[in-house]
Short mmCIF file of C-alpha atoms in Angstrom, two decimals:
data_model
loop_
_atom_site.label_atom_id
_atom_site.label_comp_id
_atom_site.label_asym_id
_atom_site.label_seq_id
_atom_site.Cartn_x
_atom_site.Cartn_y
_atom_site.Cartn_z
CA UNK U 1 0.00 0.00 0.00
CA UNK U 2 2.97 2.33 -0.52
CA UNK U 3 1.02 3.86 -3.42
CA UNK U 4 -2.24 4.39 -1.51
CA UNK U 5 -3.42 7.54 0.25
CA UNK U 6 -2.29 8.50 3.76
CA UNK U 7 -5.88 8.20 4.99
CA UNK U 8 -5.92 4.47 4.25
CA UNK U 9 -2.90 3.94 6.47
CA UNK U 10 -4.43 6.20 9.10
CA UNK U 11 -7.48 3.91 9.27
CA UNK U 12 -5.21 0.87 9.62
CA UNK U 13 -3.21 2.61 12.36
CA UNK U 14 -6.28 3.68 14.35
CA UNK U 15 -7.94 0.26 14.15
CA UNK U 16 -4.74 -1.60 15.01
CA UNK U 17 -4.17 0.66 18.03
CA UNK U 18 -7.74 0.03 19.16
CA UNK U 19 -7.06 -3.69 18.81
CA UNK U 20 -3.89 -3.31 20.88
CA UNK U 21 -5.80 -1.47 23.63
CA UNK U 22 -8.47 -4.17 23.62
CA UNK U 23 -5.71 -6.80 23.83
CA UNK U 24 -4.26 -5.20 26.97
CA UNK U 25 -7.68 -4.72 28.58
CA UNK U 26 -8.84 -8.26 27.81
CA UNK U 27 -5.67 -9.95 29.06
CA UNK U 28 -5.77 -7.89 32.25
CA UNK U 29 -9.40 -8.83 32.85
CA UNK U 30 -8.71 -12.45 31.92
CA UNK U 31 -6.05 -13.28 34.51
CA UNK U 32 -4.04 -10.10 35.21
CA UNK U 33 -1.50 -10.96 32.46
CA UNK U 34 -0.62 -14.30 34.06
CA UNK U 35 -1.17 -16.01 30.69
CA UNK U 36 1.88 -14.14 29.35
CA UNK U 37 4.23 -15.91 31.75
CA UNK U 38 6.44 -18.69 30.42
CA UNK U 39 5.18 -21.17 33.03
CA UNK U 40 1.50 -20.44 33.61
CA UNK U 41 0.62 -23.76 35.19
CA UNK U 42 0.85 -27.53 34.82
CA UNK U 43 -0.42 -27.38 31.22
CA UNK U 44 1.89 -24.64 29.87
CA UNK U 45 3.71 -26.87 27.40
CA UNK U 46 5.42 -25.98 24.15
CA UNK U 47 2.14 -26.08 22.21
CA UNK U 48 0.43 -23.53 24.44
CA UNK U 49 3.46 -21.26 24.44
CA UNK U 50 3.74 -21.32 20.65
CA UNK U 51 0.05 -20.59 20.17
CA UNK U 52 0.00 -17.81 22.77
CA UNK U 53 3.08 -15.94 21.63
CA UNK U 54 2.49 -16.42 17.90
CA UNK U 55 -0.86 -14.69 18.18
CA UNK U 56 0.24 -12.00 20.63
CA UNK U 57 3.26 -11.05 18.49
CA UNK U 58 1.13 -10.63 15.36
CA UNK U 59 -0.83 -7.68 16.75
CA UNK U 60 2.20 -5.49 17.63
CA UNK U 61 3.71 -6.27 14.22
CA UNK U 62 0.55 -5.03 12.48
CA UNK U 63 0.64 -1.90 14.64
CA UNK U 64 4.27 -1.25 13.70
CA UNK U 65 3.48 -1.69 10.00
CA UNK U 66 0.44 0.59 9.95
CA UNK U 67 1.81 3.32 12.24
CA UNK U 68 5.16 3.37 10.44
CA UNK U 69 3.64 3.83 6.99
CA UNK U 70 1.16 6.40 8.34
CA UNK U 71 4.01 8.57 9.59
CA UNK U 72 5.89 8.21 6.30
CA UNK U 73 2.87 8.90 4.09
CA UNK U 74 1.85 12.06 5.95
CA UNK U 75 5.45 13.26 6.09
CA UNK U 76 5.95 12.79 2.33
CA UNK U 77 2.54 14.25 1.49
CA UNK U 78 1.18 14.78 -2.04
CA UNK U 79 2.51 16.10 -5.35
CA UNK U 80 1.04 17.71 -8.47
CA UNK U 81 1.30 15.44 -11.50
CA UNK U 82 0.49 16.33 -15.10
CA UNK U 83 -1.56 13.55 -16.73
CA UNK U 84 -2.81 14.04 -20.29
CA UNK U 85 -2.48 17.80 -20.06
CA UNK U 86 -4.24 18.05 -16.70
CA UNK U 87 -2.76 18.48 -13.26
CA UNK U 88 -3.83 16.06 -10.59
CA UNK U 89 -2.90 15.56 -6.96
CA UNK U 90 -1.59 12.12 -5.98
CA UNK U 91 0.28 10.70 -2.99
CA UNK U 92 4.01 11.15 -3.41
CA UNK U 93 5.46 8.05 -5.17
CA UNK U 94 8.06 6.14 -3.21
CA UNK U 95 10.72 7.09 -5.82
CA UNK U 96 10.46 10.70 -4.59
CA UNK U 97 10.58 9.87 -0.89
CA UNK U 98 13.48 10.82 1.32
CA UNK U 99 16.16 8.19 1.67
CA UNK U 100 15.31 7.34 5.28
CA UNK U 101 11.67 6.82 4.27
CA UNK U 102 12.65 4.50 1.41
CA UNK U 103 14.86 2.53 3.78
CA UNK U 104 11.83 1.79 5.97
CA UNK U 105 9.71 0.21 3.20
CA UNK U 106 11.24 -3.27 3.32
CA UNK U 107 11.37 -3.62 7.15
CA UNK U 108 7.74 -2.51 7.47
CA UNK U 109 6.62 -4.84 4.68
CA UNK U 110 8.51 -7.69 6.33
CA UNK U 111 6.73 -6.96 9.64
CA UNK U 112 3.39 -7.23 7.88
CA UNK U 113 4.41 -10.52 6.23
CA UNK U 114 5.52 -11.98 9.57
CA UNK U 115 2.31 -10.87 11.27
CA UNK U 116 0.23 -12.43 8.52
CA UNK U 117 2.15 -15.71 8.71
CA UNK U 118 1.62 -15.88 12.50
CA UNK U 119 -2.09 -15.28 12.03
CA UNK U 120 -2.20 -18.16 9.57
CA UNK U 121 -0.54 -20.36 12.20
CA UNK U 122 -3.35 -19.66 14.68
CA UNK U 123 -6.16 -20.11 12.16
CA UNK U 124 -4.63 -23.31 10.79
CA UNK U 125 -4.49 -24.75 14.32
CA UNK U 126 -8.18 -24.06 14.89
CA UNK U 127 -9.09 -25.58 11.54
CA UNK U 128 -7.08 -28.75 12.20
CA UNK U 129 -8.42 -29.09 15.74
CA UNK U 130 -12.08 -28.90 14.76
CA UNK U 131 -11.52 -31.27 11.85
CA UNK U 132 -9.96 -33.64 14.39
CA UNK U 133 -13.00 -33.33 16.68
CA UNK U 134 -15.56 -33.79 13.90
CA UNK U 135 -13.81 -36.62 12.04
CA UNK U 136 -12.46 -38.53 15.05
CA UNK U 137 -13.38 -42.05 16.11
CA UNK U 138 -13.37 -44.02 19.35
CA UNK U 139 -9.80 -45.24 18.79
CA UNK U 140 -8.28 -41.77 18.51
CA UNK U 141 -8.68 -39.31 21.39
CA UNK U 142 -5.26 -37.69 21.63
CA UNK U 143 -4.98 -34.48 19.63
CA UNK U 144 -1.17 -34.46 19.87
CA UNK U 145 -0.93 -37.94 18.30
CA UNK U 146 -3.37 -37.28 15.46
CA UNK U 147 -2.55 -36.60 11.83
CA UNK U 148 -4.30 -33.23 12.13
CA UNK U 149 -1.76 -32.05 14.70
CA UNK U 150 1.09 -33.14 12.42
CA UNK U 151 -0.58 -31.34 9.51
CA UNK U 152 -0.72 -28.18 11.62
CA UNK U 153 3.02 -28.42 12.35
CA UNK U 154 3.90 -28.79 8.66
CA UNK U 155 1.52 -26.02 7.60
CA UNK U 156 2.73 -23.64 10.31
CA UNK U 157 6.37 -24.09 9.35
CA UNK U 158 5.47 -23.50 5.71
CA UNK U 159 3.49 -20.33 6.52
CA UNK U 160 6.25 -18.85 8.65
CA UNK U 161 8.80 -19.52 5.89
CA UNK U 162 7.03 -18.71 2.64
CA UNK U 163 5.43 -15.39 3.62
CA UNK U 164 8.67 -13.57 4.53
CA UNK U 165 10.43 -15.12 1.54
CA UNK U 166 8.05 -13.40 -0.88
CA UNK U 167 8.88 -10.05 0.72
CA UNK U 168 12.61 -10.76 0.74
CA UNK U 169 12.96 -11.97 -2.86
CA UNK U 170 10.94 -9.05 -4.28
CA UNK U 171 12.33 -6.26 -2.10
CA UNK U 172 14.07 -4.63 -5.08
CA UNK U 173 10.72 -3.27 -6.31
CA UNK U 174 8.56 -2.08 -3.37
CA UNK U 175 5.36 -2.13 -5.41
CA UNK U 176 5.96 -5.69 -6.61
CA UNK U 177 7.01 -6.75 -3.12
CA UNK U 178 3.80 -5.36 -1.69
CA UNK U 179 1.68 -6.96 -4.41
CA UNK U 180 3.25 -10.42 -4.01
CA UNK U 181 2.98 -10.18 -0.22
CA UNK U 182 -0.73 -9.39 -0.50
CA UNK U 183 -1.23 -12.14 -3.07
CA UNK U 184 0.61 -14.85 -1.12
CA UNK U 185 -0.97 -13.97 2.21
CA UNK U 186 -4.51 -13.60 0.89
CA UNK U 187 -4.35 -16.93 -0.98
CA UNK U 188 -3.22 -18.73 2.17
CA UNK U 189 -5.74 -17.04 4.47
CA UNK U 190 -8.57 -17.37 1.98
CA UNK U 191 -7.84 -21.08 1.61
CA UNK U 192 -8.03 -21.54 5.39
CA UNK U 193 -11.25 -19.55 5.54
CA UNK U 194 -12.89 -21.61 2.81
CA UNK U 195 -11.70 -24.84 4.45
CA UNK U 196 -13.38 -23.74 7.68
CA UNK U 197 -16.81 -23.70 6.03
CA UNK U 198 -17.40 -27.49 6.41
CA UNK U 199 -16.61 -27.13 10.12
CA UNK U 200 -19.28 -24.47 10.52
CA UNK U 201 -21.68 -26.62 8.52
CA UNK U 202 -21.05 -29.69 10.71
CA UNK U 203 -21.21 -27.85 14.02
CA UNK U 204 -25.03 -27.88 14.41
CA UNK U 205 -25.17 -31.65 13.87
CA UNK U 206 -22.45 -32.14 16.48
CA UNK U 207 -24.40 -30.02 18.96
CA UNK U 208 -27.52 -32.07 18.24
CA UNK U 209 -25.59 -35.29 18.86
CA UNK U 210 -24.30 -33.94 22.16
CA UNK U 211 -27.79 -32.89 23.17
CA UNK U 212 -29.21 -36.33 22.35
CA UNK U 213 -26.45 -37.94 24.44
CA UNK U 214 -27.51 -35.89 27.46
CA UNK U 215 -24.57 -33.48 27.57
CA UNK U 216 -24.62 -30.79 30.21
CA UNK U 217 -26.23 -27.48 29.36
CA UNK U 218 -23.00 -25.62 30.22
CA UNK U 219 -21.12 -27.63 27.59
CA UNK U 220 -23.78 -26.97 24.96
CA UNK U 221 -23.84 -23.25 25.78
CA UNK U 222 -20.05 -22.99 25.58
CA UNK U 223 -19.84 -24.78 22.22
CA UNK U 224 -22.76 -22.75 20.84
CA UNK U 225 -20.90 -19.58 21.78
CA UNK U 226 -17.78 -20.80 19.95
CA UNK U 227 -19.86 -21.64 16.90
CA UNK U 228 -21.38 -18.17 16.75
CA UNK U 229 -18.04 -16.44 17.27
CA UNK U 230 -16.39 -18.56 14.58
CA UNK U 231 -19.22 -17.80 12.16
CA UNK U 232 -18.82 -14.06 12.67
CA UNK U 233 -15.05 -14.30 12.44
CA UNK U 234 -15.15 -16.25 9.18
CA UNK U 235 -17.34 -13.53 7.66
CA UNK U 236 -14.82 -10.86 8.63
CA UNK U 237 -11.96 -13.03 7.42
CA UNK U 238 -13.52 -12.82 3.96
CA UNK U 239 -13.64 -9.03 4.33
CA UNK U 240 -9.93 -9.09 5.15
CA UNK U 241 -8.61 -11.49 2.52
CA UNK U 242 -10.76 -10.79 -0.56
CA UNK U 243 -9.90 -7.04 -0.89
CA UNK U 244 -6.18 -7.70 -0.48
CA UNK U 245 -6.42 -10.58 -2.95
CA UNK U 246 -7.92 -8.19 -5.50
CA UNK U 247 -5.17 -5.64 -4.91
CA UNK U 248 -2.51 -8.35 -5.08
CA UNK U 249 -3.76 -9.84 -8.35
CA UNK U 250 -4.06 -6.41 -9.92
CA UNK U 251 -0.59 -5.48 -8.65
CA UNK U 252 1.21 -8.39 -10.34
CA UNK U 253 -0.52 -7.80 -13.70
CA UNK U 254 1.01 -5.49 -16.34
CA UNK U 255 -1.94 -3.08 -16.24
CA UNK U 256 -3.09 -1.90 -12.81
CA UNK U 257 -6.69 -0.92 -13.36
CA UNK U 258 -7.68 -1.07 -9.69
CA UNK U 259 -4.45 0.14 -8.08
CA UNK U 260 -4.46 3.25 -10.29
CA UNK U 261 -7.86 4.26 -8.89
CA UNK U 262 -7.75 6.18 -5.62
CA UNK U 263 -11.34 5.23 -4.83
CA UNK U 264 -10.92 1.48 -5.23
CA UNK U 265 -7.58 1.31 -3.43
CA UNK U 266 -8.96 3.29 -0.49
CA UNK U 267 -12.25 1.41 -0.20
CA UNK U 268 -10.56 -1.99 -0.46
CA UNK U 269 -7.91 -1.11 2.12
CA UNK U 270 -10.61 0.27 4.46
CA UNK U 271 -12.61 -2.96 4.22
CA UNK U 272 -9.49 -5.07 4.74
CA UNK U 273 -8.56 -3.06 7.85
CA UNK U 274 -12.02 -3.59 9.38
CA UNK U 275 -11.96 -7.31 8.57
CA UNK U 276 -8.46 -7.79 10.00
CA UNK U 277 -9.22 -5.89 13.22
CA UNK U 278 -12.57 -7.52 14.00
CA UNK U 279 -11.41 -11.05 13.17
CA UNK U 280 -8.28 -10.64 15.29
CA UNK U 281 -10.37 -9.31 18.18
CA UNK U 282 -12.70 -12.32 17.98
CA UNK U 283 -9.66 -14.61 17.90
CA UNK U 284 -8.49 -12.98 21.12
CA UNK U 285 -11.86 -13.66 22.77
CA UNK U 286 -11.79 -17.29 21.59
CA UNK U 287 -8.21 -17.92 22.69
CA UNK U 288 -8.66 -16.32 26.11
CA UNK U 289 -12.35 -16.77 26.99
CA UNK U 290 -13.46 -14.84 30.03
CA UNK U 291 -15.91 -16.37 32.51
CA UNK U 292 -17.94 -13.68 34.22
CA UNK U 293 -19.22 -16.21 36.75
CA UNK U 294 -15.68 -17.08 37.82
CA UNK U 295 -14.64 -13.42 37.90
CA UNK U 296 -17.59 -12.48 40.11
CA UNK U 297 -16.90 -15.47 42.36
CA UNK U 298 -13.25 -14.41 42.64
CA UNK U 299 -14.30 -10.86 43.56
CA UNK U 300 -16.68 -12.19 46.21
CA UNK U 301 -13.95 -14.46 47.56
CA UNK U 302 -11.54 -11.51 47.77
CA UNK U 303 -14.13 -9.46 49.66
CA UNK U 304 -14.77 -12.38 52.01
CA UNK U 305 -11.04 -12.75 52.68
CA UNK U 306 -10.77 -9.04 53.40
CA UNK U 307 -13.73 -9.16 55.78
CA UNK U 308 -12.27 -12.25 57.46
CA UNK U 309 -8.97 -10.46 57.98
CA UNK U 310 -10.77 -7.48 59.49
CA UNK U 311 -12.77 -9.76 61.80
CA UNK U 312 -9.61 -11.63 62.78
CA UNK U 313 -7.85 -8.35 63.57
CA UNK U 314 -10.77 -7.16 65.68
CA UNK U 315 -10.97 -10.54 67.42
CA UNK U 316 -7.24 -10.44 68.21
CA UNK U 317 -7.60 -7.00 69.76
CA UNK U 318 -10.60 -8.15 71.81
CA UNK U 319 -8.78 -11.30 72.90
CA UNK U 320 -5.77 -9.23 73.97
CA UNK U 321 -7.91 -6.92 76.10
CA UNK U 322 -9.76 -9.90 77.56
CA UNK U 323 -6.46 -11.58 78.45
CA UNK U 324 -5.25 -8.45 80.22
CA UNK U 325 -8.55 -8.23 82.12
CA UNK U 326 -8.31 -11.90 83.09
CA UNK U 327 -4.78 -11.26 84.36
CA UNK U 328 -6.03 -8.52 86.65
CA UNK U 329 -8.83 -10.81 87.86
CA UNK U 330 -6.30 -13.57 88.52
CA UNK U 331 -4.21 -11.29 90.73
CA UNK U 332 -7.33 -10.28 92.64
CA UNK U 333 -8.43 -13.92 92.96
CA UNK U 334 -4.96 -14.90 94.23
CA UNK U 335 -5.08 -12.20 96.87
CA UNK U 336 -8.57 -13.28 97.87
CA UNK U 337 -7.39 -16.91 98.05
CA UNK U 338 -4.61 -16.02 100.46
CA UNK U 339 -7.16 -14.34 102.73
CA UNK U 340 -9.35 -17.44 102.61
CA UNK U 341 -6.40 -19.65 103.58
CA UNK U 342 -5.67 -17.43 106.54
CA UNK U 343 -9.34 -17.59 107.55
CA UNK U 344 -9.28 -21.40 107.30
CA UNK U 345 -6.21 -21.51 109.50
CA UNK U 346 -8.08 -19.59 112.19
CA UNK U 347 -11.21 -21.77 111.74
CA UNK U 348 -10.07 -25.37 111.05
CA UNK U 349 -13.64 -26.70 111.38
CA UNK U 350 -14.67 -25.24 107.99
CA UNK U 351 -14.76 -27.58 104.97
CA UNK U 352 -11.75 -27.76 102.75
CA UNK U 353 -11.99 -26.22 99.30
CA UNK U 354 -11.48 -28.83 96.62
CA UNK U 355 -9.51 -27.42 93.66
CA UNK U 356 -10.66 -28.02 90.10
CA UNK U 357 -8.88 -30.94 88.54
CA UNK U 358 -8.72 -32.37 85.09
CA UNK U 359 -11.57 -34.71 85.99
CA UNK U 360 -13.92 -31.76 86.34
CA UNK U 361 -13.52 -31.12 82.61
CA UNK U 362 -15.64 -34.22 81.99
CA UNK U 363 -18.67 -33.11 83.91
CA UNK U 364 -21.91 -34.90 83.02
CA UNK U 365 -19.86 -37.45 81.08
CA UNK U 366 -19.27 -35.04 78.17
CA UNK U 367 -15.59 -34.49 77.32
CA UNK U 368 -14.48 -30.98 76.38
CA UNK U 369 -11.46 -30.47 74.12
CA UNK U 370 -8.78 -28.07 75.20
CA UNK U 371 -7.61 -25.20 72.97
CA UNK U 372 -4.39 -27.17 72.34
CA UNK U 373 -6.39 -30.18 71.14
CA UNK U 374 -8.49 -27.94 68.89
CA UNK U 375 -5.37 -26.40 67.32
CA UNK U 376 -4.13 -29.86 66.30
CA UNK U 377 -7.05 -30.32 63.87
CA UNK U 378 -5.73 -29.33 60.39
CA UNK U 379 -7.50 -26.48 58.60
CA UNK U 380 -7.15 -26.65 54.81
CA UNK U 381 -7.24 -23.37 52.84
CA UNK U 382 -8.67 -23.05 49.35
CA UNK U 383 -6.22 -24.33 46.73
CA UNK U 384 -6.15 -23.71 42.99
CA UNK U 385 -5.25 -26.61 40.65
CA UNK U 386 -5.13 -25.10 37.17
CA UNK U 387 -8.59 -23.60 36.60
CA UNK U 388 -10.21 -25.71 39.32
CA UNK U 389 -10.48 -24.42 42.90
CA UNK U 390 -10.45 -27.01 45.69
CA UNK U 391 -12.48 -25.68 48.62
CA UNK U 392 -10.85 -25.77 52.03
CA UNK U 393 -12.22 -27.29 55.20
CA UNK U 394 -11.38 -28.94 58.50
CA UNK U 395 -9.69 -32.30 58.62
CA UNK U 396 -7.70 -34.38 56.17
CA UNK U 397 -7.80 -33.44 52.49
CA UNK U 398 -10.05 -35.55 50.23
CA UNK U 399 -8.67 -37.71 47.46
CA UNK U 400 -7.50 -35.63 44.53
CA UNK U 401 -7.49 -36.82 40.94
CA UNK U 402 -4.35 -36.67 38.90
CA UNK U 403 -3.85 -34.81 35.64
CA UNK U 404 -4.87 -37.80 33.54
CA UNK U 405 -8.37 -37.85 35.01
CA UNK U 406 -11.22 -37.37 32.56
CA UNK U 407 -14.75 -36.19 33.20
CA UNK U 408 -17.44 -38.46 31.82
CA UNK U 409 -20.59 -36.35 31.29
CA UNK U 410 -24.13 -37.27 32.21
CA UNK U 411 -25.85 -39.29 29.48
CA UNK U 412 -29.42 -40.18 28.63
CA UNK U 413 -29.87 -43.95 28.60
CA UNK U 414 -32.39 -44.03 25.74
CA UNK U 415 -35.02 -41.93 24.04
CA UNK U 416 -37.86 -44.15 25.34
CA UNK U 417 -37.54 -43.05 28.94
CA UNK U 418 -36.14 -40.20 30.99
CA UNK U 419 -33.46 -42.23 32.79
CA UNK U 420 -30.14 -40.37 32.97
CA UNK U 421 -26.80 -41.95 33.80
CA UNK U 422 -24.92 -39.50 36.01
CA UNK U 423 -21.42 -38.53 34.99
CA UNK U 424 -18.28 -39.13 37.01
CA UNK U 425 -14.53 -38.66 37.05
CA UNK U 426 -12.74 -41.68 35.60
CA UNK U 427 -9.28 -42.53 34.35
CA UNK U 428 -8.52 -42.47 30.61
CA UNK U 429 -8.48 -46.26 30.15
CA UNK U 430 -12.02 -47.05 31.36
CA UNK U 431 -13.24 -43.88 29.68
CA UNK U 432 -12.05 -45.04 26.27
CA UNK U 433 -13.56 -48.48 26.75
CA UNK U 434 -16.88 -47.06 27.91
CA UNK U 435 -17.59 -45.05 24.77
CA UNK U 436 -19.53 -46.59 21.88
CA UNK U 437 -17.81 -47.84 18.74
CA UNK U 438 -16.74 -45.30 16.14
CA UNK U 439 -18.82 -43.37 13.62
CA UNK U 440 -22.45 -43.92 14.74
CA UNK U 441 -24.04 -44.85 18.05
CA UNK U 442 -26.88 -47.30 18.57
CA UNK U 443 -29.55 -44.61 18.40
CA UNK U 444 -28.25 -43.28 15.09
CA UNK U 445 -26.45 -40.24 16.54
CA UNK U 446 -22.97 -39.34 15.34
CA UNK U 447 -20.08 -40.22 17.62
CA UNK U 448 -18.60 -37.13 19.30
CA UNK U 449 -15.08 -36.85 20.65
CA UNK U 450 -15.18 -36.56 24.48
CA UNK U 451 -12.65 -33.73 24.38
CA UNK U 452 -15.48 -31.29 23.61
CA UNK U 453 -16.82 -31.74 27.15
CA UNK U 454 -13.71 -30.14 28.65
CA UNK U 455 -12.83 -27.83 25.74
CA UNK U 456 -12.38 -24.20 26.75
CA UNK U 457 -9.86 -22.73 24.29
CA UNK U 458 -7.90 -23.79 21.18
CA UNK U 459 -4.64 -23.17 23.03
CA UNK U 460 -5.63 -24.94 26.27
CA UNK U 461 -5.49 -28.53 25.01
CA UNK U 462 -4.06 -31.27 27.23
CA UNK U 463 -2.51 -34.55 26.26
CA UNK U 464 -4.54 -37.59 27.28
#
């Protein structure tokens, strides 16, 4: 877009900055930027790191590209050009730019190519994952051992290599470099977008199969939300790729009918900017899904802890004052006891006072525990295991399941009655043997991979 108007780059810069602000706000609201750490938790393997950083790096690269060209275009301005005897105003061609501006063309174009290749990595992963879920069978449950995961690795390496190579090999002519970058990137992204259409088409049937199997309403609601977000994102992906594909095809042809028109170049770049920004924002929401219920529960828990600390502080102050008061009473009682002993010495016929012994603690046959005995009972605080919070309590901790534990959802026994088999936590081996044979179940419903019951994000996938 080195030949387009400064306003087109200004739109790209504004929208990319808005996307960057939304990125910061969303990640802060998601987990206070904890997801950016190298070791987030027990599931922060190489796959999650690659997916997280590949997407997060693409947004700053787009911002650098758009802001850099915006500064250059407005600094270079416009020129008067005589065409067919008439003077017209056009953006200053790159041949007339200052040397430092021309030196920035290739680095900025390379940033855009890298950002586009990283976006293709993320979209290819989602495509391969949902194809794995839809086309899986009972003998294949592990995403990391499937052919779809291997296809994603090969495709990601190819995307990261071929996109920058187009910019590098054509850097001698900035217009050709830009055209081939747009053409290569739009063909790759458009192919992924078209390949995602069968996934969107098969999603309703998968939801129907889950519903007939008695899946939980929370699972159905979560998958329905992903389906709607993916549908909207695919629509905006078309708005991003098709305009740049048109500009790329026209740029590599001998006659540039579209690129020579200020109207068509501006309108196509505007549409592409909107499509890129909205689709990237939806990808952010899908990769890092916020749970308002969990956030509200965490806020309530923080308030409860604060109130508990205040109550404990007040109780400590009250206990301290009570202890001091009891100390004064003890001194008074001791003085009174000495007077009583003197009185008993003068009157030996009075009954002896029997002191309280340990046996008096068991009056009426009911034992009373001492404060020391009460302090020996363990008190367990709330503990967080990944995204699951184990509630605290008094006594020994209950049995905890290991990382290989699977959740078997509740299932309807048959359509003839309303009997429901309750779900439970089981190990992977009995879980695999308990599912029906591949392809189609006994009631005619399509077999659904059990990973959808615990699916929360395309980057939060765990090996079984």
